[in-house]
mmCIF file of C-alpha atoms and ligand atoms in Angstrom:
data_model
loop_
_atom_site.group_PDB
_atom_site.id
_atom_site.type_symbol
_atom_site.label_atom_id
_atom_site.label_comp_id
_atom_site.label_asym_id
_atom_site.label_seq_id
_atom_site.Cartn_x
_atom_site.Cartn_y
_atom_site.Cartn_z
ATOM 1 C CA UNK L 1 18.487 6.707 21.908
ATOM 2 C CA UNK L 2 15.855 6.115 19.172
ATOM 3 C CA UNK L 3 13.442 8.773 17.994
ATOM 4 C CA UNK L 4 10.564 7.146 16.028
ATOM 5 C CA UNK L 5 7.964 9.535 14.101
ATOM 6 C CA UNK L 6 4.728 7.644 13.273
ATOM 7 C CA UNK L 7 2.908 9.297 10.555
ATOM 8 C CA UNK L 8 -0.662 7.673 9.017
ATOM 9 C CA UNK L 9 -3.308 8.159 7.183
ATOM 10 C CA UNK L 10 -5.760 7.582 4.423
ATOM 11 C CA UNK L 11 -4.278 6.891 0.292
ATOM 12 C CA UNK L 12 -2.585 10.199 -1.478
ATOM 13 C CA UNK L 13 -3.318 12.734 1.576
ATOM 14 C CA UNK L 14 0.393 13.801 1.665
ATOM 15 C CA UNK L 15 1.821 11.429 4.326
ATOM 16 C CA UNK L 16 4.243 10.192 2.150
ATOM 17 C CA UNK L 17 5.624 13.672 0.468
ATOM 18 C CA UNK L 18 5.950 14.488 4.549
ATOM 19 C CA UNK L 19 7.150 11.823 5.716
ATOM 20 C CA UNK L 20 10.506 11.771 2.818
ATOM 21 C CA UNK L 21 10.832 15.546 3.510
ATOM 22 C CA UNK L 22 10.803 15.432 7.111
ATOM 23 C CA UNK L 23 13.127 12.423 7.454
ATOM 24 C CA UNK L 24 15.378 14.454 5.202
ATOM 25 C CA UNK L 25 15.599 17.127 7.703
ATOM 26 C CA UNK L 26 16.065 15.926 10.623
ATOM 27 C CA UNK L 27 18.532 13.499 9.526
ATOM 28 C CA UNK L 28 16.367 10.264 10.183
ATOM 29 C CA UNK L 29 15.811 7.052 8.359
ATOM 30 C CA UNK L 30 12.599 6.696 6.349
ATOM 31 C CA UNK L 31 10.297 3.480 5.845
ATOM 32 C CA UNK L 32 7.183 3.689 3.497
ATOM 33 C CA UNK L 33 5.156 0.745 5.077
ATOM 34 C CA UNK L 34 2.938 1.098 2.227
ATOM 35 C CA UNK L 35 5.731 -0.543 -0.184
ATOM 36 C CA UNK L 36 5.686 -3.243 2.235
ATOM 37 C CA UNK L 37 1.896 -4.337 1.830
ATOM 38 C CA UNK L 38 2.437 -3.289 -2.259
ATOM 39 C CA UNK L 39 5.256 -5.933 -2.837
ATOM 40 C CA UNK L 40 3.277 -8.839 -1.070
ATOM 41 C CA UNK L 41 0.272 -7.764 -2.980
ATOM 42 C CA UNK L 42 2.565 -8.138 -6.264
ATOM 43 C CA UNK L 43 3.305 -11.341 -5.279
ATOM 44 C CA UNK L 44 -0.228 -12.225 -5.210
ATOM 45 C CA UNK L 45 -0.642 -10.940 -8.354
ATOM 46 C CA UNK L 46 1.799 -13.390 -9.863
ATOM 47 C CA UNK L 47 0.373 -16.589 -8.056
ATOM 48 C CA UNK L 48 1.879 -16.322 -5.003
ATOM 49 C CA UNK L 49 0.719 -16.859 -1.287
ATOM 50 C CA UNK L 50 0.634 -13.588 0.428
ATOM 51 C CA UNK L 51 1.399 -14.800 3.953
ATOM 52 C CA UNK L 52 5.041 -16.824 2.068
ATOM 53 C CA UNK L 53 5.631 -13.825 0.309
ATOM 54 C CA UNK L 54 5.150 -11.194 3.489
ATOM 55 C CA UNK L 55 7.555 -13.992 5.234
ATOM 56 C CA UNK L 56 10.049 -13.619 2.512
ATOM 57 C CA UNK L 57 10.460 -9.747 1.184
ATOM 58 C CA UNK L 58 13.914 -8.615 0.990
ATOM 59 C CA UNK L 59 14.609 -4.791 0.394
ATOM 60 C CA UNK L 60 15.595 -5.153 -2.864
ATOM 61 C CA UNK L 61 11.986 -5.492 -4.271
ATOM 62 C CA UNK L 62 10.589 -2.417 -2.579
ATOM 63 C CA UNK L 63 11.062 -0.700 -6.195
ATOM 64 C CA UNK L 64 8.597 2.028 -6.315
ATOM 65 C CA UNK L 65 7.849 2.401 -9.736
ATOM 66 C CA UNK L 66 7.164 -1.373 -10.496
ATOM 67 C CA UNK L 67 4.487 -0.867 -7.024
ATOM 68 C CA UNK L 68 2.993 2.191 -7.468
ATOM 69 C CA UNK L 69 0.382 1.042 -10.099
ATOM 70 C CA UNK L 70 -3.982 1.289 -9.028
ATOM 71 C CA UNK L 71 -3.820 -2.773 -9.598
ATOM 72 C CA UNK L 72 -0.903 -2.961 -7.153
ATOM 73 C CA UNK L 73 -2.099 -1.054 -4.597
ATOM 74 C CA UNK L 74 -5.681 -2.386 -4.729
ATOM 75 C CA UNK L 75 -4.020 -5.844 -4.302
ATOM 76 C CA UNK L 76 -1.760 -4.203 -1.834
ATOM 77 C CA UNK L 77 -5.090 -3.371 0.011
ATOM 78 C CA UNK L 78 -6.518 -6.750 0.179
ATOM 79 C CA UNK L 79 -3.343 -8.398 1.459
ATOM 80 C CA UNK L 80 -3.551 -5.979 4.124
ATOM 81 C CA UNK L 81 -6.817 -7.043 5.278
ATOM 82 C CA UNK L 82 -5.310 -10.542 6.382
ATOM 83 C CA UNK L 83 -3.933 -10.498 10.124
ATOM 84 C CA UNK L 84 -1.119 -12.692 8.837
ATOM 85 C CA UNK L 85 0.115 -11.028 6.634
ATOM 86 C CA UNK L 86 0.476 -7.836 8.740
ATOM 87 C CA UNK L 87 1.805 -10.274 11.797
ATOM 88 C CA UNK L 88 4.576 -11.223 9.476
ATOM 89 C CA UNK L 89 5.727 -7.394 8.710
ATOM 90 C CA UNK L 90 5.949 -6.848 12.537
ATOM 91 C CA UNK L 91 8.935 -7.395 13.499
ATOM 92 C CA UNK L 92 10.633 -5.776 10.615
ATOM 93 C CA UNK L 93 8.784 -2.698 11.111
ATOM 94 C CA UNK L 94 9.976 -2.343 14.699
ATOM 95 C CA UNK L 95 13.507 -3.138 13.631
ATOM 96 C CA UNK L 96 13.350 -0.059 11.369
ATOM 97 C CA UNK L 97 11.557 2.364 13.801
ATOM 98 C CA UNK L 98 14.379 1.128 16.643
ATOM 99 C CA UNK L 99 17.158 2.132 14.764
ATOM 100 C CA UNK L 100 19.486 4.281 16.804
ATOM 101 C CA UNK L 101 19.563 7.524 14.311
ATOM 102 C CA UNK L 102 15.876 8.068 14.613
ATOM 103 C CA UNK L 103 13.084 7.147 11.692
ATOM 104 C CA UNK L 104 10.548 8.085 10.545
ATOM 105 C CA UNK L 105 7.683 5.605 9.619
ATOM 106 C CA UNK L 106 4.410 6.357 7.404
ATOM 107 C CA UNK L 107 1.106 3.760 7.056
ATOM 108 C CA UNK L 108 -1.981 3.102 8.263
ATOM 109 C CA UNK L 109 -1.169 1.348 11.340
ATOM 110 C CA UNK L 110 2.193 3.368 12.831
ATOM 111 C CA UNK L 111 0.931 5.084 15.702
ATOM 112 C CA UNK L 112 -1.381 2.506 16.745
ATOM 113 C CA UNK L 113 0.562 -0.694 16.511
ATOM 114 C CA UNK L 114 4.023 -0.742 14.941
ATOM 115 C CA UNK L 115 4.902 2.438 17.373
ATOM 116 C CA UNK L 116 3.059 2.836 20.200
ATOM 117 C CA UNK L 117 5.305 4.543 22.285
ATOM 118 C CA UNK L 118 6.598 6.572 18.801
ATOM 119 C CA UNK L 119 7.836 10.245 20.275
ATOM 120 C CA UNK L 120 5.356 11.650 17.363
ATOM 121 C CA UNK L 121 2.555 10.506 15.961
ATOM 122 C CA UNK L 122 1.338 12.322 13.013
ATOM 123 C CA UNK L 123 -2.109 11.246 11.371
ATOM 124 C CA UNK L 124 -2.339 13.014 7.927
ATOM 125 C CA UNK L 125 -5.844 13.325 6.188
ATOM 126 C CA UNK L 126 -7.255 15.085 3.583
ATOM 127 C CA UNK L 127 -11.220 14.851 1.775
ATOM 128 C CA UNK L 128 -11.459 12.381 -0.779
ATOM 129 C CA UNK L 129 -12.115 14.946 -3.546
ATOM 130 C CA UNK L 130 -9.009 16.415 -2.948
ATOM 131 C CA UNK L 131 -6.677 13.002 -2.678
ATOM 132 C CA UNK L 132 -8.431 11.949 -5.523
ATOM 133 C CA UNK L 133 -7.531 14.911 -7.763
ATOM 134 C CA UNK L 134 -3.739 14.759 -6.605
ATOM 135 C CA UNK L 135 -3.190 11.263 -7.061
ATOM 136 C CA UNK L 136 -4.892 11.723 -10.644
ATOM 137 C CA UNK L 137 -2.312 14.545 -11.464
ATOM 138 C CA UNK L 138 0.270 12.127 -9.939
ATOM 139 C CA UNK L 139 -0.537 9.373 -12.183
ATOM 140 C CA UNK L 140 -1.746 11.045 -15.718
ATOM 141 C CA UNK L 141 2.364 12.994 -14.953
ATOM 142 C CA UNK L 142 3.835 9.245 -15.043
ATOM 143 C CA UNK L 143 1.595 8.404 -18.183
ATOM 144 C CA UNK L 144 -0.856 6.543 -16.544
ATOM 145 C CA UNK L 145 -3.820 6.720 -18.484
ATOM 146 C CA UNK L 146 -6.532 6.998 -15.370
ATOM 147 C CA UNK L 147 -9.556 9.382 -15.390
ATOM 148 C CA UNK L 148 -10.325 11.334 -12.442
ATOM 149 C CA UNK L 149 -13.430 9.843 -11.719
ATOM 150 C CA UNK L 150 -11.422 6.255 -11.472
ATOM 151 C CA UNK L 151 -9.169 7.499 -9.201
ATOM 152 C CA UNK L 152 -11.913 8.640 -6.862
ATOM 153 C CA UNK L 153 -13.687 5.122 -7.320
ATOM 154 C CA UNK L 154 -10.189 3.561 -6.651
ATOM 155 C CA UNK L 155 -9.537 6.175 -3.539
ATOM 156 C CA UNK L 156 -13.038 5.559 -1.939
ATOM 157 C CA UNK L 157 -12.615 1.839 -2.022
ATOM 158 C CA UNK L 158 -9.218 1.217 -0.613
ATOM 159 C CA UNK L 159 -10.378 3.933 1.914
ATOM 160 C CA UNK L 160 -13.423 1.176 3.066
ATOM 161 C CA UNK L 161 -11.165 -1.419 3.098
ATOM 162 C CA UNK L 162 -8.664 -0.080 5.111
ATOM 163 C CA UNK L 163 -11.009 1.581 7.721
ATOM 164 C CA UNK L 164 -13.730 -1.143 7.923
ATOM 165 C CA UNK L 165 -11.020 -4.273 8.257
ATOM 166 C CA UNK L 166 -10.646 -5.937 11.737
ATOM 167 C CA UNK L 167 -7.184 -6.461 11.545
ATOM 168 C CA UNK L 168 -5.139 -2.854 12.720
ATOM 169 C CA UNK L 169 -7.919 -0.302 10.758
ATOM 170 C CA UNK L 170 -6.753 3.246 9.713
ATOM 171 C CA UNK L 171 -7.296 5.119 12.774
ATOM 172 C CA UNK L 172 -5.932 8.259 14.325
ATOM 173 C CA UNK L 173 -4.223 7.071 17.251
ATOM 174 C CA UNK L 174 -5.763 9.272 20.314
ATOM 175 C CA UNK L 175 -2.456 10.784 21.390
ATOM 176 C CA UNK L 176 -1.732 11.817 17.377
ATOM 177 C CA UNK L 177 -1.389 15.046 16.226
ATOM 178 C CA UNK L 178 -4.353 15.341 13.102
ATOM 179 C CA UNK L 179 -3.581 17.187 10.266
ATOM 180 C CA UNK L 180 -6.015 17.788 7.509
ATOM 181 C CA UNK L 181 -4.590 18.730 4.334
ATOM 182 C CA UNK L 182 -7.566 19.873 2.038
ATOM 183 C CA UNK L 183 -6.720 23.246 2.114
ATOM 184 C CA UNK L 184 -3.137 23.613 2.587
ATOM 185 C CA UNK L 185 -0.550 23.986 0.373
ATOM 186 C CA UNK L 186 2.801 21.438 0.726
ATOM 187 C CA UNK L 187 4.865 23.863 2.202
ATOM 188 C CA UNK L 188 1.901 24.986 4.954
ATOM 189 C CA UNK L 189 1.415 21.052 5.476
ATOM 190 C CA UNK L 190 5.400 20.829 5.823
ATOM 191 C CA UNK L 191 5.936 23.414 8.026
ATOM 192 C CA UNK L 192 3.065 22.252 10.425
ATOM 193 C CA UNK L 193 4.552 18.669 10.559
ATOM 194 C CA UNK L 194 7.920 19.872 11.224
ATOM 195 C CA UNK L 195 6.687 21.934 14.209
ATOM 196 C CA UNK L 196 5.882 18.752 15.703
ATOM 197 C CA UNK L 197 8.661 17.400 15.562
ATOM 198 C CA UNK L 198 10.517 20.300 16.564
ATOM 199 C CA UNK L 199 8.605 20.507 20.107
ATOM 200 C CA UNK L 200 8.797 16.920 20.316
ATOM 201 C CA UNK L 201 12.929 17.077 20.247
ATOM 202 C CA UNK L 202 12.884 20.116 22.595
ATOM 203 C CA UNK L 203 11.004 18.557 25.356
ATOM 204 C CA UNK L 204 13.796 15.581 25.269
ATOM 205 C CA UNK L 205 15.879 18.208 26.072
HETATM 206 O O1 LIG R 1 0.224 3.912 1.375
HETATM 207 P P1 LIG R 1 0.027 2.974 0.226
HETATM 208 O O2 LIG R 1 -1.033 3.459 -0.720
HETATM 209 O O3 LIG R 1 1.299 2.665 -0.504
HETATM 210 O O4 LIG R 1 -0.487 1.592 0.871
HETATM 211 C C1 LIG R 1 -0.872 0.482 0.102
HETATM 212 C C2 LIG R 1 -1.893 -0.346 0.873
HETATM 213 O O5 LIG R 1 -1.238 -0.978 1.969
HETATM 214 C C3 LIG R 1 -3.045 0.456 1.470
HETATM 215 O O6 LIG R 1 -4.258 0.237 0.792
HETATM 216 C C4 LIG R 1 -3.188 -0.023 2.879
HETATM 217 C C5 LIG R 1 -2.031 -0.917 3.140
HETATM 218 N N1 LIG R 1 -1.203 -0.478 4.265
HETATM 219 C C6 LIG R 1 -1.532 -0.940 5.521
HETATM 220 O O7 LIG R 1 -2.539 -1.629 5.666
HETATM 221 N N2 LIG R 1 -0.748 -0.634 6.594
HETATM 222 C C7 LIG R 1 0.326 0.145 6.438
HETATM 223 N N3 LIG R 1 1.088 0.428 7.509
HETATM 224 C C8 LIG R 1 0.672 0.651 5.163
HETATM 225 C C9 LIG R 1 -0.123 0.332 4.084
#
């Protein structure tokens, strides 16, 4: 039987760091939708129409290191805004989330319309002062020469764009367990998701 986990939420507020340690855990498969949106918005970068390339990804390109640059992921952003493009990443989202092992999915969009019916939904926040700073340490550690100050301009717009599109808006989904970050370490943030999951699993039984 499948056994999705939805987890969303705003840019750097630690849904990714859960999401890879929890699917490691319980044994589940783990999609970063994010590097979905990112390789279209690379293709747009180099010329090409986002809607083709949504239509055409294959796994292969969904190389983090080449995606996970600010002008990628602003471009990544403004692909996302376009209901085709995001109608074209459907169905391969609900592949993934169907599998029979179980995954685990993170994004913007999980909970509400990839996974309705996910057995967890997880919505991940943290202030913008404090996503800011960690993606800044994130990126000045992988030589990224990025002041903090950018990084906050660069947080608070994708965070606009992503809420104040039409097309599937970063939202907590109203059954989703919220989890603010701010003040809590890794491990605390961790150990909260993981509970979660945990009841979720016992009350299948
Ligand atoms: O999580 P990320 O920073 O890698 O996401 C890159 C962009 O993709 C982000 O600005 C919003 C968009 N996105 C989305 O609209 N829906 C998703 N499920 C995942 C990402």
């Amino acid at each position: 039987m499948s056994f999705a986990v939805a987890i969303d939420g705003p840019a750097a507020a630690g849904k990714g760091t859960i999401a890879k340690a929890v699917a490691a855990r319980f044994g589940l498969a783990h999609l970063d939708t994010g590097l979905l949106y990112r390789a279209v918005g690379a293709r747009e970068l180099e010329g090409q129409d986002p809607v083709e390339a949504a239509l055409s990804l294959n796994p292969e390109e969904l190389d983090e290191s080449r995606l996970r640059t600010p002008e990628v992921a602003q471009a990544a952003s403004r692909v996302a805004s376009q209901p085709e493009v995001r109608a074209a990443l459907v169905d391969f989202q609900r592949a993934f989330a169907a599998r029979s092992g179980g995954a685990v999915l993170d994004g913007r969009d999980i909970g509400t319309v990839i996974c309705p019916d996910a057995a967890v939904k997880l919505f991940v926040t943290a202030s913008p002062a404090t996503r800011a700073r960690r993606r800044f340490l994130e990126l000045s550690a992988k030589g990224h020469a990025v002041t903090e100050a950018e990084v906050l301009a660069d947080v608070e717009a994708r965070d606009a764009r992503d809420s104040g599109r039409v097309a599937a808006p970063l939202l907590a989904a109203e059954d989703a367990v919220v989890l603010d970050t701010s003040e809590m370490s890794i491990e605390e943030a961790l150990a909260a998701a993981v509970a979660v999951i945990e009841a979720a699993l016992e009350g299948r039984g």
